[in-house]
Amino acid sequence: MAKKQAAEAKDMGRTGHDPFGGYRALPGVADEMLDPNGNVRPVWQRLLSTLGRMDETELANRFARADRYLRDAGVFYRAYGKENTERSWPLSHIPVLIDEVEWAAVSAGLVQRAELLERVAADIYGDNRLVREGLLPPALIASNPQFLRPLVGVRPADGHFLHFCSFEIGRGPDGNWWVLSDRTEAPSGAGFALENRVATARAFSDLYAETHAHRLASFFGAFRDTLQARRQHPDDRIAVLSPGIANETYFEHAYIARYLGFMLLEGEDLTVVGGRVMVRTVAGLKPVGVLWRRLDASFADPLELNQSSHIGTPGIVAALRAGSVSIVNALGSGILETRALLAFMPAICRQLLGEEQKLPSIATWWCGQESEREHVAGNIEGMVIGPAYSTRPFFDDDGQSVLGASLRDTAKTSVAQWLATDGGKLVGQEVVTLSTTPAWVRGRLTPRPMSLRVFAARTRDGWQIMPGGFARIGSGDDVAAIAMQSGGTAADVWIVSDKPVERMSLLPAEESFTRNLPGSLPSRAADNLFWLGRYIERAEGALRILRAWHSRFAEAADPDMPLLKDVSEYLAVLDVKTRQPVPDSLVSDIASALFSAGNIRDRFSPDGWLALNDLLKTARKFHATVQAGDDASHAMTILLRKLAGFAGLVHENMYRFTGWRFLSIGRHIERGLHMTRLLGHMSGPDAPDGAYDMLLEIGDSVMTHRRRYNVNTAAVTVTDLLALDPLNPRSVLYQLNEIKTEVELLPNAFVNGQMSPFYRETMRLHSGLAVMTPEAMTTTVYKRLEQDLERLSDLLAQTYLG
């Protein structure tokens, strides 16, 4: 069937025949697959031929391959609403294909537009000629919430306001492109464009290999090199500044930081000292010279901008005035996204550049002027009316825009009055009919409206346009359904050449390189790694105790037998309830571990992330389904195996850098606390029958005890093995050995030739326990050791995480 469809594709739109299950040229629409004459564009013919050789099963398998890659890579975006949850990235599997000749014209228009926006920003925060000469209404600047007065007169350190922009563009009914909106505040999507490319290439690996589609790596490589060249001092760091894990595109922030080798920071990681921006690291303050910000400018500095901001850094604006830091893009550049500015761009372009716009904006009228207001009111049927100061395209505006054609006559009269009263706050924009692109919907190719998000980067050779981007595909015929928050999807965009294209990698061509120093680990990242280690080990400790408890309960069926009752009381103090086969606290510990890992996604492997997610998913499933006794014991074994799989991934794959040390110290402190508490509670003279055997089982040391002691379990042998044996990875002394080894390698372990307080306390604890004998290990000693381990955790925080 698919072969027949491909053979008939050239008839699409001319005969009304529907060979691809509903895909045809809609009247008046410049379909992406078809030229204005209704013929299939040459650039699409190879794809159609490939699809024609496949049946629906093969296509489904290919699409599943792409989805699996995105799932395994952990690609998500956050959907705001009642639940504010993470959602899988909604890939539209059929790429959008554009010929490189056509793309060259689009790129030239976007380069011109990027330069024009740069000039406008420089004027708004500089000479203000555009307002003075009547090219911009004063109200659009002075009353604009995106206009940041503290930045007036502040010239960026590198002389440029814009470094990285994106543009929402669409193709019109006549086949020409125009700009729907400009994104200059903190443009998102470049990282998703990369992941779209990888996923789509997985689905069509044979086609991608044969198609001369331009690669994306050179675009990112040129921008990375440009940012590195903007550092004023050799020791300056480059960082991506993120609002944090709750942001809808946080995955992309982490992905871009990891892809380009930059630090991923949040506002709390930074401080301003002596006019310079510094990052708090475990080795002290280190300078930051370039910040690629992904948070809105008004939140960047609570001292001079939005005083309610909790995600900014006080003093950032002062550092900008001092010229000590470059920010991508400059604070205040978000004003360029204002919807009403589109109405004035043609005249501004002629004034500033001396030429017409190569890529025009969507037709826009600011209703603060009488003639424009009358034009909008008189042509209401073909207008969308919306907020003048909005920074979002009309189809992305959450219902604030009004479609004139949908209004009744009485409502149109009210709209005219609305325009007369609040015209300065409103714009009218021409209703656009976006071209459609093929999307695979319910087993068939279906036309869906689309817009393209295209990216521009300032490089040492001028503005460079990403050869592609990603297409936002509507979930239906309504243009308003393009936004991903409204159910739209995203497709890769291939810019296709008729000859082979250059293949580039971000790996350096030369052999020289520089290793970053261990002290580059931000304190917040160290904190999350430390607590990731603690939460994982806490979950493992609880799992081992619960498995031992439920295996005995399965035999006795009596929770009041002395040993089970004693352990239940012990666990209750730790908020672990044995009446719940899989307690809430256990699920909470695993969720907390995942949250800590989520805060360091730029430093965390996709495999580790998947393993943690799988562990939490399984724990939640068991929490709702398993029964006490043998069922729960089996569930604990499964969870322990999954947790061991995660621990193995970390142990085998994580680079032995500073971050590893904090993760390891967290695990060893928590394991030491776990065993110290257990021994203090269960190895005393009042221990119930079976307590020593249960201790060995929980400590995974039953076989070792049999080999080493050749006697029945007793207080001294269990204490010797689980508290004082330096070779037993479950013993308390082993944990202190490992902590001491890791602490010795941390930054500032020695200060002016002397041990730091944290190192000194580690040595004291280790030496104190190393000289103990089993007979001397009393309940009082265990209690003091537990307090010392807790204090050691506090000292680590004071030394490195403050």
mmCIF file of N, CA, C and O in Angstrom, residues 563-634:
data_model
loop_
_atom_site.group_PDB
_atom_site.id
_atom_site.type_symbol
_atom_site.label_atom_id
_atom_site.label_comp_id
_atom_site.label_asym_id
_atom_site.label_seq_id
_atom_site.Cartn_x
_atom_site.Cartn_y
_atom_site.Cartn_z
ATOM 1 N N LEU A 563 11.667 -10.446 68.613
ATOM 2 C CA LEU A 563 12.615 -9.880 67.658
ATOM 3 C C LEU A 563 11.910 -8.932 66.683
ATOM 4 O O LEU A 563 12.385 -7.810 66.437
ATOM 5 N N LEU A 564 10.771 -9.357 66.130
ATOM 6 C CA LEU A 564 10.069 -8.521 65.175
ATOM 7 C C LEU A 564 9.538 -7.253 65.834
ATOM 8 O O LEU A 564 9.576 -6.164 65.248
ATOM 9 N N LYS A 565 9.036 -7.380 67.041
ATOM 10 C CA LYS A 565 8.533 -6.208 67.743
ATOM 11 C C LYS A 565 9.664 -5.236 68.045
ATOM 12 O O LYS A 565 9.500 -4.018 67.897
ATOM 13 N N ASP A 566 10.802 -5.781 68.452
ATOM 14 C CA ASP A 566 11.957 -4.929 68.756
ATOM 15 C C ASP A 566 12.418 -4.161 67.520
ATOM 16 O O ASP A 566 12.685 -2.953 67.590
ATOM 17 N N VAL A 567 12.502 -4.839 66.394
ATOM 18 C CA VAL A 567 12.944 -4.177 65.154
ATOM 19 C C VAL A 567 11.900 -3.170 64.691
ATOM 20 O O VAL A 567 12.242 -2.085 64.198
ATOM 21 N N SER A 568 10.618 -3.493 64.847
ATOM 22 C CA SER A 568 9.563 -2.546 64.476
ATOM 23 C C SER A 568 9.677 -1.258 65.281
ATOM 24 O O SER A 568 9.510 -0.146 64.744
ATOM 25 N N GLU A 569 9.938 -1.402 66.580
ATOM 26 C CA GLU A 569 10.097 -0.211 67.427
ATOM 27 C C GLU A 569 11.324 0.596 67.006
ATOM 28 O O GLU A 569 11.301 1.836 67.005
ATOM 29 N N TYR A 570 12.399 -0.102 66.647
ATOM 30 C CA TYR A 570 13.600 0.590 66.172
ATOM 31 C C TYR A 570 13.311 1.359 64.886
ATOM 32 O O TYR A 570 13.686 2.533 64.746
ATOM 33 N N LEU A 571 12.623 0.713 63.946
ATOM 34 C CA LEU A 571 12.318 1.364 62.675
ATOM 35 C C LEU A 571 11.342 2.530 62.850
ATOM 36 O O LEU A 571 11.422 3.532 62.126
ATOM 37 N N ALA A 572 10.420 2.404 63.809
ATOM 38 C CA ALA A 572 9.448 3.474 64.031
ATOM 39 C C ALA A 572 10.146 4.774 64.428
ATOM 40 O O ALA A 572 9.700 5.864 64.040
ATOM 41 N N VAL A 573 11.228 4.660 65.175
ATOM 42 C CA VAL A 573 11.996 5.861 65.556
ATOM 43 C C VAL A 573 12.564 6.533 64.316
ATOM 44 O O VAL A 573 12.704 7.765 64.265
ATOM 45 N N LEU A 574 12.875 5.755 63.274
ATOM 46 C CA LEU A 574 13.410 6.283 62.026
ATOM 47 C C LEU A 574 12.299 6.604 61.028
ATOM 48 O O LEU A 574 12.580 6.873 59.858
ATOM 49 N N ASP A 575 11.033 6.577 61.482
ATOM 50 C CA ASP A 575 9.857 6.868 60.654
ATOM 51 C C ASP A 575 9.676 5.833 59.539
ATOM 52 O O ASP A 575 9.171 6.148 58.453
ATOM 53 N N VAL A 576 10.099 4.589 59.801
ATOM 54 C CA VAL A 576 9.881 3.486 58.874
ATOM 55 C C VAL A 576 8.845 2.569 59.512
ATOM 56 O O VAL A 576 9.102 1.982 60.561
ATOM 57 N N LYS A 577 7.692 2.451 58.879
ATOM 58 C CA LYS A 577 6.565 1.727 59.481
ATOM 59 C C LYS A 577 6.465 0.335 58.880
ATOM 60 O O LYS A 577 6.215 0.180 57.683
ATOM 61 N N THR A 578 6.630 -0.686 59.728
ATOM 62 C CA THR A 578 6.561 -2.055 59.222
ATOM 63 C C THR A 578 5.136 -2.464 58.877
ATOM 64 O O THR A 578 4.930 -3.462 58.171
ATOM 65 N N ARG A 579 4.143 -1.722 59.380
ATOM 66 C CA ARG A 579 2.763 -2.066 59.003
ATOM 67 C C ARG A 579 2.502 -1.759 57.527
ATOM 68 O O ARG A 579 1.500 -2.219 56.968
ATOM 69 N N GLN A 580 3.370 -0.958 56.915
ATOM 70 C CA GLN A 580 3.329 -0.740 55.470
ATOM 71 C C GLN A 580 4.391 -1.635 54.845
ATOM 72 O O GLN A 580 5.582 -1.445 55.111
ATOM 73 N N PRO A 581 4.025 -2.612 54.033
ATOM 74 C CA PRO A 581 5.043 -3.499 53.438
ATOM 75 C C PRO A 581 6.154 -2.730 52.726
ATOM 76 O O PRO A 581 7.328 -3.070 52.845
ATOM 77 N N VAL A 582 5.787 -1.692 51.964
ATOM 78 C CA VAL A 582 6.768 -0.784 51.364
ATOM 79 C C VAL A 582 6.453 0.602 51.929
ATOM 80 O O VAL A 582 5.554 1.291 51.444
ATOM 81 N N PRO A 583 7.166 1.027 52.960
ATOM 82 C CA PRO A 583 6.793 2.244 53.692
ATOM 83 C C PRO A 583 6.905 3.519 52.859
ATOM 84 O O PRO A 583 7.690 3.607 51.910
ATOM 85 N N ASP A 584 6.123 4.512 53.254
ATOM 86 C CA ASP A 584 6.178 5.824 52.607
ATOM 87 C C ASP A 584 7.589 6.403 52.667
ATOM 88 O O ASP A 584 8.058 7.015 51.707
ATOM 89 N N SER A 585 8.263 6.219 53.805
ATOM 90 C CA SER A 585 9.590 6.818 53.983
ATOM 91 C C SER A 585 10.604 6.242 53.002
ATOM 92 O O SER A 585 11.503 6.952 52.541
ATOM 93 N N LEU A 586 10.461 4.958 52.655
ATOM 94 C CA LEU A 586 11.369 4.344 51.692
ATOM 95 C C LEU A 586 11.179 4.974 50.310
ATOM 96 O O LEU A 586 12.145 5.342 49.635
ATOM 97 N N VAL A 587 9.925 5.094 49.898
ATOM 98 C CA VAL A 587 9.636 5.726 48.607
ATOM 99 C C VAL A 587 10.132 7.167 48.614
ATOM 100 O O VAL A 587 10.691 7.663 47.631
ATOM 101 N N SER A 588 9.945 7.836 49.741
ATOM 102 C CA SER A 588 10.385 9.230 49.855
ATOM 103 C C SER A 588 11.901 9.359 49.724
ATOM 104 O O SER A 588 12.405 10.292 49.085
ATOM 105 N N ASP A 589 12.650 8.431 50.323
ATOM 106 C CA ASP A 589 14.117 8.478 50.227
ATOM 107 C C ASP A 589 14.578 8.312 48.773
ATOM 108 O O ASP A 589 15.489 9.007 48.313
ATOM 109 N N ILE A 590 13.946 7.381 48.045
ATOM 110 C CA ILE A 590 14.322 7.181 46.644
ATOM 111 C C ILE A 590 13.939 8.397 45.815
ATOM 112 O O ILE A 590 14.695 8.840 44.933
ATOM 113 N N ALA A 591 12.766 8.980 46.094
ATOM 114 C CA ALA A 591 12.351 10.192 45.389
ATOM 115 C C ALA A 591 13.311 11.345 45.682
ATOM 116 O O ALA A 591 13.623 12.149 44.793
ATOM 117 N N SER A 592 13.788 11.439 46.918
ATOM 118 C CA SER A 592 14.740 12.494 47.277
ATOM 119 C C SER A 592 16.068 12.295 46.556
ATOM 120 O O SER A 592 16.711 13.265 46.136
ATOM 121 N N ALA A 593 16.473 11.045 46.407
ATOM 122 C CA ALA A 593 17.693 10.763 45.643
ATOM 123 C C ALA A 593 17.531 11.209 44.196
ATOM 124 O O ALA A 593 18.438 11.810 43.606
ATOM 125 N N LEU A 594 16.358 10.926 43.619
ATOM 126 C CA LEU A 594 16.108 11.342 42.240
ATOM 127 C C LEU A 594 16.084 12.863 42.125
ATOM 128 O O LEU A 594 16.590 13.437 41.152
ATOM 129 N N PHE A 595 15.521 13.529 43.114
ATOM 130 C CA PHE A 595 15.488 14.995 43.102
ATOM 131 C C PHE A 595 16.908 15.559 43.157
ATOM 132 O O PHE A 595 17.244 16.503 42.426
ATOM 133 N N SER A 596 17.750 14.997 44.019
ATOM 134 C CA SER A 596 19.142 15.453 44.097
ATOM 135 C C SER A 596 19.853 15.230 42.767
ATOM 136 O O SER A 596 20.592 16.097 42.295
ATOM 137 N N ALA A 597 19.617 14.078 42.152
ATOM 138 C CA ALA A 597 20.229 13.807 40.844
ATOM 139 C C ALA A 597 19.708 14.771 39.790
ATOM 140 O O ALA A 597 20.446 15.214 38.908
ATOM 141 N N GLY A 598 18.417 15.120 39.890
ATOM 142 C CA GLY A 598 17.832 16.042 38.931
ATOM 143 C C GLY A 598 18.455 17.427 38.983
ATOM 144 O O GLY A 598 18.482 18.149 37.983
ATOM 145 N N ASN A 599 18.960 17.812 40.139
ATOM 146 C CA ASN A 599 19.597 19.113 40.288
ATOM 147 C C ASN A 599 20.997 19.154 39.688
ATOM 148 O O ASN A 599 21.600 20.233 39.624
ATOM 149 N N ILE A 600 21.517 18.015 39.293
ATOM 150 C CA ILE A 600 22.862 17.956 38.705
ATOM 151 C C ILE A 600 22.816 17.156 37.407
ATOM 152 O O ILE A 600 23.717 16.363 37.120
ATOM 153 N N ARG A 601 21.784 17.397 36.603
ATOM 154 C CA ARG A 601 21.625 16.627 35.375
ATOM 155 C C ARG A 601 22.814 16.797 34.430
ATOM 156 O O ARG A 601 23.110 15.918 33.623
ATOM 157 N N ASP A 602 23.493 17.944 34.507
ATOM 158 C CA ASP A 602 24.655 18.146 33.637
ATOM 159 C C ASP A 602 25.824 17.269 34.045
ATOM 160 O O ASP A 602 26.761 17.077 33.271
ATOM 161 N N ARG A 603 25.810 16.734 35.260
ATOM 162 C CA ARG A 603 26.897 15.897 35.768
ATOM 163 C C ARG A 603 26.472 14.451 35.958
ATOM 164 O O ARG A 603 27.224 13.655 36.520
ATOM 165 N N PHE A 604 25.280 14.125 35.520
ATOM 166 C CA PHE A 604 24.724 12.816 35.804
ATOM 167 C C PHE A 604 24.469 12.081 34.505
ATOM 168 O O PHE A 604 23.892 12.624 33.572
ATOM 169 N N SER A 605 24.887 10.819 34.440
ATOM 170 C CA SER A 605 24.774 10.063 33.193
ATOM 171 C C SER A 605 23.322 9.689 32.914
ATOM 172 O O SER A 605 22.538 9.446 33.840
ATOM 173 N N PRO A 606 22.944 9.622 31.646
ATOM 174 C CA PRO A 606 21.581 9.187 31.295
ATOM 175 C C PRO A 606 21.261 7.794 31.825
ATOM 176 O O PRO A 606 20.136 7.534 32.247
ATOM 177 N N ASP A 607 22.260 6.892 31.824
ATOM 178 C CA ASP A 607 22.016 5.538 32.340
ATOM 179 C C ASP A 607 21.683 5.577 33.829
ATOM 180 O O ASP A 607 20.776 4.884 34.301
ATOM 181 N N GLY A 608 22.435 6.384 34.576
ATOM 182 C CA GLY A 608 22.160 6.507 36.003
ATOM 183 C C GLY A 608 20.793 7.104 36.259
ATOM 184 O O GLY A 608 20.061 6.676 37.166
ATOM 185 N N TRP A 609 20.431 8.083 35.443
ATOM 186 C CA TRP A 609 19.122 8.728 35.592
ATOM 187 C C TRP A 609 17.996 7.738 35.318
ATOM 188 O O TRP A 609 17.012 7.680 36.049
ATOM 189 N N LEU A 610 18.149 6.928 34.259
ATOM 190 C CA LEU A 610 17.135 5.930 33.941
ATOM 191 C C LEU A 610 17.021 4.885 35.043
ATOM 192 O O LEU A 610 15.924 4.452 35.405
ATOM 193 N N ALA A 611 18.174 4.475 35.586
ATOM 194 C CA ALA A 611 18.161 3.471 36.648
ATOM 195 C C ALA A 611 17.449 3.992 37.891
ATOM 196 O O ALA A 611 16.663 3.267 38.519
ATOM 197 N N LEU A 612 17.687 5.252 38.244
ATOM 198 C CA LEU A 612 17.011 5.830 39.408
ATOM 199 C C LEU A 612 15.515 5.959 39.164
ATOM 200 O O LEU A 612 14.697 5.697 40.055
ATOM 201 N N ASN A 613 15.142 6.414 37.972
ATOM 202 C CA ASN A 613 13.724 6.533 37.651
ATOM 203 C C ASN A 613 13.031 5.186 37.709
ATOM 204 O O ASN A 613 11.906 5.066 38.210
ATOM 205 N N ASP A 614 13.703 4.165 37.192
ATOM 206 C CA ASP A 614 13.130 2.817 37.219
ATOM 207 C C ASP A 614 12.975 2.325 38.653
ATOM 208 O O ASP A 614 11.971 1.691 39.008
ATOM 209 N N LEU A 615 13.967 2.622 39.494
ATOM 210 C CA LEU A 615 13.898 2.231 40.901
ATOM 211 C C LEU A 615 12.701 2.882 41.591
ATOM 212 O O LEU A 615 11.948 2.222 42.313
ATOM 213 N N LEU A 616 12.504 4.182 41.357
ATOM 214 C CA LEU A 616 11.384 4.880 41.987
ATOM 215 C C LEU A 616 10.052 4.368 41.462
ATOM 216 O O LEU A 616 9.100 4.177 42.231
ATOM 217 N N LYS A 617 9.970 4.125 40.163
ATOM 218 C CA LYS A 617 8.733 3.612 39.581
ATOM 219 C C LYS A 617 8.370 2.262 40.182
ATOM 220 O O LYS A 617 7.202 2.001 40.518
ATOM 221 N N THR A 618 9.364 1.393 40.347
ATOM 222 C CA THR A 618 9.109 0.069 40.924
ATOM 223 C C THR A 618 8.707 0.180 42.385
ATOM 224 O O THR A 618 7.803 -0.526 42.850
ATOM 225 N N ALA A 619 9.378 1.070 43.139
ATOM 226 C CA ALA A 619 9.045 1.242 44.562
ATOM 227 C C ALA A 619 7.610 1.723 44.718
ATOM 228 O O ALA A 619 6.871 1.263 45.605
ATOM 229 N N ARG A 620 7.195 2.649 43.870
ATOM 230 C CA ARG A 620 5.818 3.146 43.959
ATOM 231 C C ARG A 620 4.807 2.061 43.599
ATOM 232 O O ARG A 620 3.727 1.976 44.195
ATOM 233 N N LYS A 621 5.169 1.233 42.625
ATOM 234 C CA LYS A 621 4.286 0.133 42.254
ATOM 235 C C LYS A 621 4.141 -0.842 43.421
ATOM 236 O O LYS A 621 3.016 -1.249 43.775
ATOM 237 N N PHE A 622 5.259 -1.202 44.036
ATOM 238 C CA PHE A 622 5.214 -2.135 45.167
ATOM 239 C C PHE A 622 4.492 -1.526 46.364
ATOM 240 O O PHE A 622 3.811 -2.216 47.122
ATOM 241 N N HIS A 623 4.645 -0.234 46.534
ATOM 242 C CA HIS A 623 3.987 0.454 47.649
ATOM 243 C C HIS A 623 2.477 0.251 47.579
ATOM 244 O O HIS A 623 1.797 0.167 48.612
ATOM 245 N N ALA A 624 1.962 0.165 46.377
ATOM 246 C CA ALA A 624 0.511 0.061 46.202
ATOM 247 C C ALA A 624 0.012 -1.378 46.102
ATOM 248 O O ALA A 624 -1.202 -1.604 46.199
ATOM 249 N N THR A 625 0.924 -2.347 45.937
ATOM 250 C CA THR A 625 0.442 -3.694 45.603
ATOM 251 C C THR A 625 0.901 -4.805 46.545
ATOM 252 O O THR A 625 0.164 -5.772 46.724
ATOM 253 N N VAL A 626 2.102 -4.744 47.107
ATOM 254 C CA VAL A 626 2.625 -5.925 47.810
ATOM 255 C C VAL A 626 1.991 -6.093 49.186
ATOM 256 O O VAL A 626 1.523 -5.139 49.806
ATOM 257 N N GLN A 627 2.010 -7.345 49.628
ATOM 258 C CA GLN A 627 1.496 -7.705 50.948
ATOM 259 C C GLN A 627 2.650 -8.049 51.888
ATOM 260 O O GLN A 627 3.749 -8.395 51.440
ATOM 261 N N ALA A 628 2.383 -7.948 53.189
ATOM 262 C CA ALA A 628 3.409 -8.254 54.188
ATOM 263 C C ALA A 628 3.814 -9.720 54.100
ATOM 264 O O ALA A 628 3.054 -10.579 53.644
ATOM 265 N N GLY A 629 5.046 -9.997 54.514
ATOM 266 C CA GLY A 629 5.531 -11.369 54.537
ATOM 267 C C GLY A 629 6.391 -11.694 53.341
ATOM 268 O O GLY A 629 7.222 -10.880 52.905
ATOM 269 N N ASP A 630 6.186 -12.878 52.789
ATOM 270 C CA ASP A 630 7.042 -13.343 51.702
ATOM 271 C C ASP A 630 6.954 -12.432 50.474
ATOM 272 O O ASP A 630 7.945 -12.193 49.783
ATOM 273 N N ASP A 631 5.750 -11.918 50.183
ATOM 274 C CA ASP A 631 5.567 -11.025 49.048
ATOM 275 C C ASP A 631 6.430 -9.769 49.209
ATOM 276 O O ASP A 631 7.131 -9.339 48.279
ATOM 277 N N ALA A 632 6.406 -9.179 50.397
ATOM 278 C CA ALA A 632 7.205 -7.978 50.649
ATOM 279 C C ALA A 632 8.695 -8.296 50.638
ATOM 280 O O ALA A 632 9.502 -7.514 50.125
ATOM 281 N N SER A 633 9.079 -9.453 51.193
ATOM 282 C CA SER A 633 10.493 -9.835 51.188
ATOM 283 C C SER A 633 11.023 -9.960 49.760
ATOM 284 O O SER A 633 12.124 -9.502 49.440
ATOM 285 N N HIS A 634 10.202 -10.562 48.889
ATOM 286 C CA HIS A 634 10.602 -10.690 47.483
ATOM 287 C C HIS A 634 10.697 -9.312 46.823
ATOM 288 O O HIS A 634 11.622 -9.051 46.041
#
